[in-house]
Amino acid sequence: MSDITHLLPCPEPVQLIAADGTAVESSEQARERGYAMPEAEDLLAVWRAMVIGRRFDAQATALTKQGRLAVYPSSRGQDACQVAPVLALGEQDWLFPTYRDSMALVTHGIDPVEVLTLLRGDWHCGYDPQATRTAPQCTPLATQAVHAAGAAHGLARRGTDALALCLIGDGATSEGDFHEGLNFAAVFEAPTVFLVQNNKYAISVPLAKQTKAPALAYKGVGYGVRSEQVDGNDPAAVLAVMRAAYAHARAGHGPVLVEAHTYRMEAHTNADDATRYRTKDEVDGWTGQDPIVRLQAYLVEQGHLDDARIEEVRAEAEELAADLRTRMNAEPTVEPLELFDHVYAEPTPQLREQREMVRTELAGTATAAHGSTQTEDAT
């Protein structure tokens, strides 16, 4: 029987900074895997990106209430999982996000307005996937796991050292595409890193009703995938674990599955009533594990961060939020016939027929409106 200990995750989630902001001694297994405290400069970059990302998240949530977005899935509370993995990526790497990963896209350098374009429903994808090396945000659960594995396999066949990061939620691990993606990546040793952001609920379904596994990280072992679990509200631990996962995949050793234990502070989306399936005490308990507060306390205690820098970054975040408000409040110019562009490289007969039907309806509406204007002018 082959030794599979190298595939197994640490028995307890890797942690480097406790909830109160103090450094903790990691487990022996974590130290053996090289999960050391990142440099202060790197932690400051993660802290800044989380502050900016959370302000973006709050502004996007407000835009839904103002009718500027059709829907918005907040990632407040999952800030460390959104920011640290993206900052650790190389310029050549690819990112495969879910619908909840808007904060990750902003951290990745994508224009916030382009990120939110999809969520207000006026374009297929608001950014250029090829230019940004970022796949469109994925709404169907786990389908991006297969896409990421395939893309990573292609990157390896081209002789590059690039990898694909696939962000998924705990609910996606109940889908077949998740398992197919893991199996494909393992068999072909595709440089793919799967990050499961276990926020405890698949919409309203708690984790206990999805799996009996001791942790989602163990699901990788059955496919021969090296696996790990980390405190997803500890930015330092997330950064350290993800860097190690990237190094493993980039060195040609195959994929890695990382489970980050975190929590979604807001409702599933603005259309969800989270009070129907979780208690206020539960939410309050996770509030005390806030990743931004945790890292900020550590950096201040270590002398790497002061009040002046904190206020400077907060002001920067407010400026970005104000700019986002201004640009999102401008009415977009929408061309309805663009709905049919980029569906197929060669439009099908059905698609051409549908496009012509819409074009005819638009022409009729325009003619009717023009006629009504002429009547009003005559009177």
Short mmCIF file of C-alpha atoms in Angstrom, two decimals:
data_model
loop_
_atom_site.label_atom_id
_atom_site.label_comp_id
_atom_site.label_asym_id
_atom_site.label_seq_id
_atom_site.Cartn_x
_atom_site.Cartn_y
_atom_site.Cartn_z
CA MET A 1 0.00 0.00 0.00
CA SER A 2 1.45 3.34 -1.02
CA ASP A 3 2.15 6.05 1.55
CA ILE A 4 -0.45 8.80 1.27
CA THR A 5 0.60 10.89 4.27
CA HIS A 6 1.96 13.59 1.95
CA LEU A 7 -1.57 14.04 0.60
CA LEU A 8 -3.27 14.46 3.96
CA PRO A 9 -4.09 17.93 5.32
CA CYS A 10 -2.97 19.07 8.74
CA PRO A 11 -5.37 17.67 11.39
CA GLU A 12 -6.27 21.22 12.42
CA PRO A 13 -6.51 24.28 10.15
CA VAL A 14 -3.15 26.03 9.80
CA GLN A 15 -3.04 29.23 11.85
CA LEU A 16 -0.29 31.80 12.33
CA ILE A 17 -2.22 34.71 13.88
CA ALA A 18 -4.92 34.19 16.51
CA ALA A 19 -8.24 36.03 16.50
CA ASP A 20 -6.88 38.59 18.98
CA GLY A 21 -4.00 39.49 16.66
CA THR A 22 -1.24 37.65 18.51
CA ALA A 23 1.16 35.30 16.77
CA VAL A 24 0.65 31.61 17.49
CA GLU A 25 3.03 28.69 17.18
CA SER A 26 1.99 26.56 14.24
CA SER A 27 1.76 22.79 14.46
CA GLU A 28 4.79 20.57 13.81
CA GLN A 29 3.25 19.35 10.56
CA ALA A 30 2.60 22.93 9.44
CA ARG A 31 6.21 23.86 10.17
CA GLU A 32 7.44 20.84 8.25
CA ARG A 33 5.48 22.06 5.24
CA GLY A 34 7.15 25.44 5.45
CA TYR A 35 4.20 27.54 6.58
CA ALA A 36 6.20 30.39 8.10
CA MET A 37 4.99 33.88 8.96
CA PRO A 38 5.20 36.02 5.78
CA GLU A 39 7.33 39.16 5.71
CA ALA A 40 5.79 42.34 7.12
CA GLU A 41 5.84 44.01 3.69
CA ASP A 42 3.68 41.24 2.26
CA LEU A 43 1.27 41.31 5.19
CA LEU A 44 0.90 45.09 4.85
CA ALA A 45 -0.01 44.61 1.18
CA VAL A 46 -2.66 42.05 2.15
CA TRP A 47 -4.04 44.34 4.87
CA ARG A 48 -4.30 47.31 2.50
CA ALA A 49 -6.01 45.24 -0.19
CA MET A 50 -8.50 43.88 2.35
CA VAL A 51 -9.40 47.38 3.57
CA ILE A 52 -9.94 48.56 0.00
CA GLY A 53 -11.74 45.36 -0.93
CA ARG A 54 -14.17 45.56 1.95
CA ARG A 55 -15.03 49.17 1.14
CA PHE A 56 -15.68 48.11 -2.44
CA ASP A 57 -17.86 45.27 -1.16
CA ALA A 58 -19.89 47.62 1.05
CA GLN A 59 -20.34 50.06 -1.83
CA ALA A 60 -21.47 47.31 -4.18
CA THR A 61 -23.99 46.16 -1.57
CA ALA A 62 -25.33 49.71 -1.34
CA LEU A 63 -25.64 49.90 -5.13
CA THR A 64 -28.08 46.97 -5.08
CA LYS A 65 -30.32 48.92 -2.70
CA GLN A 66 -30.19 51.88 -5.07
CA GLY A 67 -31.24 49.75 -8.02
CA ARG A 68 -27.89 50.05 -9.78
CA LEU A 69 -27.15 46.32 -9.54
CA ALA A 70 -29.52 43.45 -10.19
CA VAL A 71 -27.83 41.32 -7.55
CA TYR A 72 -24.65 41.30 -5.48
CA PRO A 73 -23.19 38.42 -3.43
CA SER A 74 -21.12 39.96 -0.65
CA SER A 75 -17.84 38.40 0.43
CA ARG A 76 -17.46 40.37 3.68
CA GLY A 77 -15.82 38.08 6.21
CA GLN A 78 -14.07 36.11 3.50
CA ASP A 79 -11.67 38.99 2.83
CA ALA A 80 -8.49 37.02 3.54
CA CYS A 81 -9.56 34.27 1.13
CA GLN A 82 -10.34 36.86 -1.52
CA VAL A 83 -7.16 38.90 -1.23
CA ALA A 84 -4.17 36.81 -0.12
CA PRO A 85 -4.45 34.07 -2.81
CA VAL A 86 -4.76 36.64 -5.59
CA LEU A 87 -1.83 38.75 -4.41
CA ALA A 88 0.33 35.61 -4.40
CA LEU A 89 -0.39 34.83 -8.07
CA GLY A 90 2.17 35.48 -10.78
CA GLU A 91 1.45 37.65 -13.81
CA GLN A 92 1.32 34.56 -16.01
CA ASP A 93 -1.23 32.71 -13.86
CA TRP A 94 -4.96 32.38 -14.50
CA LEU A 95 -7.84 33.02 -12.11
CA PHE A 96 -11.19 31.18 -12.27
CA PRO A 97 -13.66 32.94 -9.95
CA THR A 98 -17.22 32.36 -8.78
CA TYR A 99 -20.03 34.91 -8.62
CA ARG A 100 -18.98 35.79 -5.03
CA ASP A 101 -15.39 36.67 -5.87
CA SER A 102 -15.78 40.30 -6.97
CA MET A 103 -13.40 41.43 -4.23
CA ALA A 104 -10.80 39.04 -5.61
CA LEU A 105 -11.19 40.53 -9.09
CA VAL A 106 -10.73 44.07 -7.78
CA THR A 107 -7.62 42.91 -5.92
CA HIS A 108 -6.46 41.37 -9.21
CA GLY A 109 -6.41 44.85 -10.73
CA ILE A 110 -9.65 44.70 -12.73
CA ASP A 111 -11.64 47.94 -12.93
CA PRO A 112 -14.43 47.75 -10.30
CA VAL A 113 -16.98 49.00 -12.84
CA GLU A 114 -15.99 46.21 -15.23
CA VAL A 115 -16.33 43.73 -12.37
CA LEU A 116 -19.88 44.88 -11.62
CA THR A 117 -20.98 45.13 -15.25
CA LEU A 118 -22.07 41.49 -15.26
CA LEU A 119 -24.02 41.93 -12.03
CA ARG A 120 -26.06 44.79 -13.39
CA GLY A 121 -26.85 42.74 -16.48
CA ASP A 122 -25.61 44.84 -19.37
CA TRP A 123 -22.85 42.62 -20.81
CA HIS A 124 -21.71 39.01 -20.90
CA CYS A 125 -18.53 39.78 -18.96
CA GLY A 126 -17.41 43.26 -18.08
CA TYR A 127 -13.69 42.62 -18.55
CA ASP A 128 -11.45 41.00 -21.15
CA PRO A 129 -10.67 37.46 -19.89
CA GLN A 130 -7.65 37.09 -22.17
CA ALA A 131 -6.07 40.39 -21.20
CA THR A 132 -6.69 39.91 -17.48
CA ARG A 133 -6.07 36.16 -17.44
CA THR A 134 -9.33 35.90 -15.54
CA ALA A 135 -12.24 33.71 -16.58
CA PRO A 136 -15.74 35.23 -16.43
CA GLN A 137 -17.35 35.02 -13.02
CA CYS A 138 -19.10 31.67 -12.85
CA THR A 139 -22.68 31.41 -11.58
CA PRO A 140 -23.30 27.65 -12.08
CA LEU A 141 -21.69 25.81 -9.19
CA ALA A 142 -18.32 24.13 -9.83
CA THR A 143 -18.27 24.31 -13.63
CA GLN A 144 -15.15 26.47 -13.39
CA ALA A 145 -13.33 23.58 -11.68
CA VAL A 146 -13.31 21.69 -14.98
CA HIS A 147 -12.37 24.83 -16.90
CA ALA A 148 -9.47 25.58 -14.55
CA ALA A 149 -8.12 22.03 -14.74
CA GLY A 150 -8.29 22.07 -18.53
CA ALA A 151 -6.66 25.47 -18.79
CA ALA A 152 -3.89 24.45 -16.41
CA HIS A 153 -3.26 21.30 -18.44
CA GLY A 154 -2.98 23.44 -21.56
CA LEU A 155 -0.57 25.83 -19.87
CA ALA A 156 1.64 22.90 -18.86
CA ARG A 157 1.59 21.41 -22.37
CA ARG A 158 2.78 24.75 -23.73
CA GLY A 159 5.82 24.51 -21.49
CA THR A 160 4.95 27.46 -19.27
CA ASP A 161 5.27 27.56 -15.50
CA ALA A 162 1.85 29.19 -15.15
CA LEU A 163 -0.92 27.75 -13.00
CA ALA A 164 -4.66 28.13 -12.59
CA LEU A 165 -6.33 29.18 -9.34
CA CYS A 166 -9.90 27.95 -9.02
CA LEU A 167 -12.01 29.64 -6.35
CA ILE A 168 -15.07 27.68 -5.22
CA GLY A 169 -17.49 27.60 -2.30
CA ASP A 170 -18.33 24.71 -0.01
CA GLY A 171 -21.61 24.12 -1.86
CA ALA A 172 -19.69 23.48 -5.08
CA THR A 173 -18.00 20.44 -3.52
CA SER A 174 -21.37 18.69 -3.72
CA GLU A 175 -21.40 19.03 -7.50
CA GLY A 176 -20.06 16.50 -9.99
CA ASP A 177 -17.93 19.05 -11.85
CA PHE A 178 -15.87 19.61 -8.70
CA HIS A 179 -14.91 15.94 -8.58
CA GLU A 180 -14.32 15.75 -12.32
CA GLY A 181 -12.05 18.77 -12.15
CA LEU A 182 -10.03 17.29 -9.29
CA ASN A 183 -9.71 13.92 -10.99
CA PHE A 184 -8.67 15.39 -14.35
CA ALA A 185 -6.10 17.70 -12.74
CA ALA A 186 -4.67 14.82 -10.71
CA VAL A 187 -4.43 12.33 -13.59
CA PHE A 188 -2.74 14.83 -15.89
CA GLU A 189 -0.81 16.56 -13.08
CA ALA A 190 -2.26 19.87 -14.21
CA PRO A 191 -0.91 22.81 -12.19
CA THR A 192 -4.24 23.71 -10.61
CA VAL A 193 -4.89 25.02 -7.11
CA PHE A 194 -8.45 24.61 -5.90
CA LEU A 195 -9.36 26.94 -3.02
CA VAL A 196 -12.58 25.99 -1.25
CA GLN A 197 -13.91 28.95 0.70
CA ASN A 198 -15.91 27.03 3.28
CA ASN A 199 -18.24 29.74 4.58
CA LYS A 200 -20.47 27.12 6.24
CA TYR A 201 -23.54 27.53 4.02
CA ALA A 202 -24.54 26.68 0.46
CA ILE A 203 -27.14 29.45 0.37
CA SER A 204 -29.25 28.17 3.29
CA VAL A 205 -27.94 24.59 3.47
CA PRO A 206 -25.42 24.10 6.30
CA LEU A 207 -22.26 22.10 5.74
CA ALA A 208 -23.51 19.26 7.96
CA LYS A 209 -26.24 18.54 5.41
CA GLN A 210 -23.76 18.41 2.54
CA THR A 211 -21.05 16.05 3.74
CA LYS A 212 -19.95 13.71 6.53
CA ALA A 213 -16.27 14.24 5.73
CA PRO A 214 -14.22 15.46 8.73
CA ALA A 215 -13.16 18.38 6.52
CA LEU A 216 -13.66 19.21 2.87
CA ALA A 217 -9.88 19.12 2.41
CA TYR A 218 -9.99 15.33 2.70
CA LYS A 219 -11.96 15.11 -0.52
CA GLY A 220 -8.76 15.65 -2.47
CA VAL A 221 -7.01 12.61 -1.03
CA GLY A 222 -9.24 10.14 -2.86
CA TYR A 223 -8.11 11.62 -6.17
CA GLY A 224 -4.43 11.64 -5.28
CA VAL A 225 -4.45 15.41 -4.75
CA ARG A 226 -2.33 16.99 -2.06
CA SER A 227 -4.68 18.71 0.36
CA GLU A 228 -4.58 21.26 3.15
CA GLN A 229 -6.89 23.17 5.47
CA VAL A 230 -6.28 26.66 6.80
CA ASP A 231 -7.93 29.20 9.06
CA GLY A 232 -9.53 31.31 6.32
CA ASN A 233 -9.84 34.32 8.62
CA ASP A 234 -6.08 34.37 9.26
CA PRO A 235 -4.58 36.34 6.34
CA ALA A 236 -1.02 35.35 7.22
CA ALA A 237 -1.83 31.63 7.24
CA VAL A 238 -3.83 31.87 4.01
CA LEU A 239 -0.93 33.63 2.29
CA ALA A 240 1.62 31.09 3.56
CA VAL A 241 -0.47 28.05 2.61
CA MET A 242 -1.38 29.37 -0.83
CA ARG A 243 2.23 30.23 -1.64
CA ALA A 244 3.25 26.68 -0.76
CA ALA A 245 0.40 25.30 -2.89
CA TYR A 246 1.49 27.41 -5.86
CA ALA A 247 5.10 26.28 -5.49
CA HIS A 248 3.95 22.64 -5.42
CA ALA A 249 1.82 23.00 -8.55
CA ARG A 250 4.37 25.13 -10.41
CA ALA A 251 7.11 22.58 -9.78
CA GLY A 252 5.16 19.96 -11.71
CA HIS A 253 3.91 17.98 -8.71
CA GLY A 254 0.25 18.25 -9.66
CA PRO A 255 -2.77 20.01 -8.18
CA VAL A 256 -3.49 21.07 -4.61
CA LEU A 257 -6.80 21.36 -2.78
CA VAL A 258 -6.97 23.94 0.00
CA GLU A 259 -9.96 24.34 2.27
CA ALA A 260 -10.20 27.72 3.98
CA HIS A 261 -12.48 27.78 7.03
CA THR A 262 -14.22 31.13 6.94
CA TYR A 263 -17.68 32.72 7.23
CA ARG A 264 -20.02 34.77 5.08
CA MET A 265 -21.07 37.72 7.27
CA GLU A 266 -23.78 39.02 4.95
CA ALA A 267 -26.72 37.18 3.42
CA HIS A 268 -26.14 34.92 0.40
CA THR A 269 -27.19 37.83 -1.85
CA ASN A 270 -29.35 40.91 -1.42
CA ALA A 271 -32.32 38.66 -2.27
CA ASP A 272 -31.66 36.32 0.67
CA ASP A 273 -32.97 36.45 4.25
CA ALA A 274 -30.18 34.82 6.24
CA THR A 275 -32.10 35.11 9.53
CA ARG A 276 -34.24 32.18 8.38
CA TYR A 277 -31.40 29.70 8.70
CA ARG A 278 -28.78 31.11 11.09
CA THR A 279 -28.84 32.93 14.41
CA LYS A 280 -27.57 36.34 15.43
CA ASP A 281 -25.36 34.71 18.06
CA GLU A 282 -23.67 32.65 15.36
CA VAL A 283 -22.95 35.72 13.25
CA ASP A 284 -21.75 37.69 16.28
CA GLY A 285 -19.38 34.88 17.17
CA TRP A 286 -17.70 35.11 13.78
CA THR A 287 -17.54 38.90 13.98
CA GLY A 288 -14.83 38.48 16.60
CA GLN A 289 -12.70 36.63 14.06
CA ASP A 290 -12.68 39.46 11.50
CA PRO A 291 -9.62 38.99 9.24
CA ILE A 292 -8.96 42.73 8.83
CA VAL A 293 -9.10 43.43 12.57
CA ARG A 294 -6.93 40.40 13.25
CA LEU A 295 -4.14 41.33 10.84
CA GLN A 296 -4.30 45.02 11.72
CA ALA A 297 -3.88 44.23 15.42
CA TYR A 298 -0.87 42.04 14.67
CA LEU A 299 0.80 44.64 12.45
CA VAL A 300 0.24 47.42 14.99
CA GLU A 301 1.57 45.28 17.84
CA GLN A 302 4.66 44.44 15.77
CA GLY A 303 5.28 48.11 15.01
CA HIS A 304 4.66 47.79 11.26
CA LEU A 305 1.48 49.88 11.17
CA ASP A 306 0.39 53.10 12.83
CA ASP A 307 -2.72 55.30 13.01
CA ALA A 308 -1.50 57.63 10.27
CA ARG A 309 -1.12 54.79 7.77
CA ILE A 310 -4.47 53.30 8.79
CA GLU A 311 -6.25 56.60 8.11
CA GLU A 312 -4.37 57.02 4.84
CA VAL A 313 -5.55 53.66 3.51
CA ARG A 314 -9.09 54.25 4.73
CA ALA A 315 -9.14 57.58 2.88
CA GLU A 316 -7.83 55.81 -0.24
CA ALA A 317 -10.65 53.28 0.06
CA GLU A 318 -13.24 56.05 0.39
CA GLU A 319 -11.92 57.78 -2.72
CA LEU A 320 -12.21 54.56 -4.70
CA ALA A 321 -15.75 54.02 -3.40
CA ALA A 322 -16.73 57.55 -4.40
CA ASP A 323 -15.33 57.02 -7.88
CA LEU A 324 -17.24 53.75 -8.15
CA ARG A 325 -20.49 55.46 -7.11
CA THR A 326 -20.02 58.21 -9.66
CA ARG A 327 -19.33 55.88 -12.55
CA MET A 328 -22.01 53.35 -11.62
CA ASN A 329 -24.62 56.11 -11.35
CA ALA A 330 -24.06 57.02 -14.99
CA GLU A 331 -26.62 55.32 -17.20
CA PRO A 332 -24.90 52.75 -19.44
CA THR A 333 -25.36 52.88 -23.19
CA VAL A 334 -26.88 49.52 -24.03
CA GLU A 335 -27.19 48.00 -27.50
CA PRO A 336 -29.80 45.21 -27.21
CA LEU A 337 -28.54 43.35 -30.27
CA GLU A 338 -25.19 42.82 -28.53
CA LEU A 339 -27.06 40.19 -26.53
CA PHE A 340 -26.41 37.83 -29.45
CA ASP A 341 -22.71 38.62 -29.87
CA HIS A 342 -20.06 36.23 -28.56
CA VAL A 343 -22.51 33.37 -27.99
CA TYR A 344 -21.12 31.25 -30.84
CA ALA A 345 -18.16 31.95 -33.10
CA GLU A 346 -20.49 31.14 -36.01
CA PRO A 347 -24.12 32.07 -35.12
CA THR A 348 -26.57 29.20 -35.39
CA PRO A 349 -29.72 29.52 -37.54
CA GLN A 350 -31.79 29.76 -34.37
CA LEU A 351 -29.61 32.53 -33.00
CA ARG A 352 -29.81 34.49 -36.25
CA GLU A 353 -33.59 34.07 -36.24
CA GLN A 354 -33.85 35.32 -32.66
CA ARG A 355 -31.61 38.28 -33.42
CA GLU A 356 -33.76 39.26 -36.39
CA MET A 357 -36.90 38.99 -34.27
CA VAL A 358 -35.47 41.36 -31.66
CA ARG A 359 -34.22 43.72 -34.37
CA THR A 360 -37.71 43.84 -35.91
CA GLU A 361 -39.34 44.50 -32.54
CA LEU A 362 -36.87 47.29 -31.79
CA ALA A 363 -37.49 48.85 -35.19
CA GLY A 364 -41.25 48.71 -34.62
CA THR A 365 -40.90 50.31 -31.20
CA ALA A 366 -38.74 53.08 -32.62
CA THR A 367 -41.22 53.73 -35.44
CA ALA A 368 -44.13 53.87 -33.00
CA ALA A 369 -42.25 56.27 -30.76
CA HIS A 370 -41.35 58.49 -33.72
CA GLY A 371 -44.98 58.57 -34.86
CA SER A 372 -46.16 59.50 -31.38
CA THR A 373 -43.69 62.38 -31.28
CA GLN A 374 -44.90 63.71 -34.63
CA THR A 375 -48.53 63.64 -33.39
CA GLU A 376 -47.59 65.56 -30.26
CA ASP A 377 -45.71 68.15 -32.33
CA ALA A 378 -48.73 68.61 -34.64
CA THR A 379 -51.02 69.36 -31.70
#
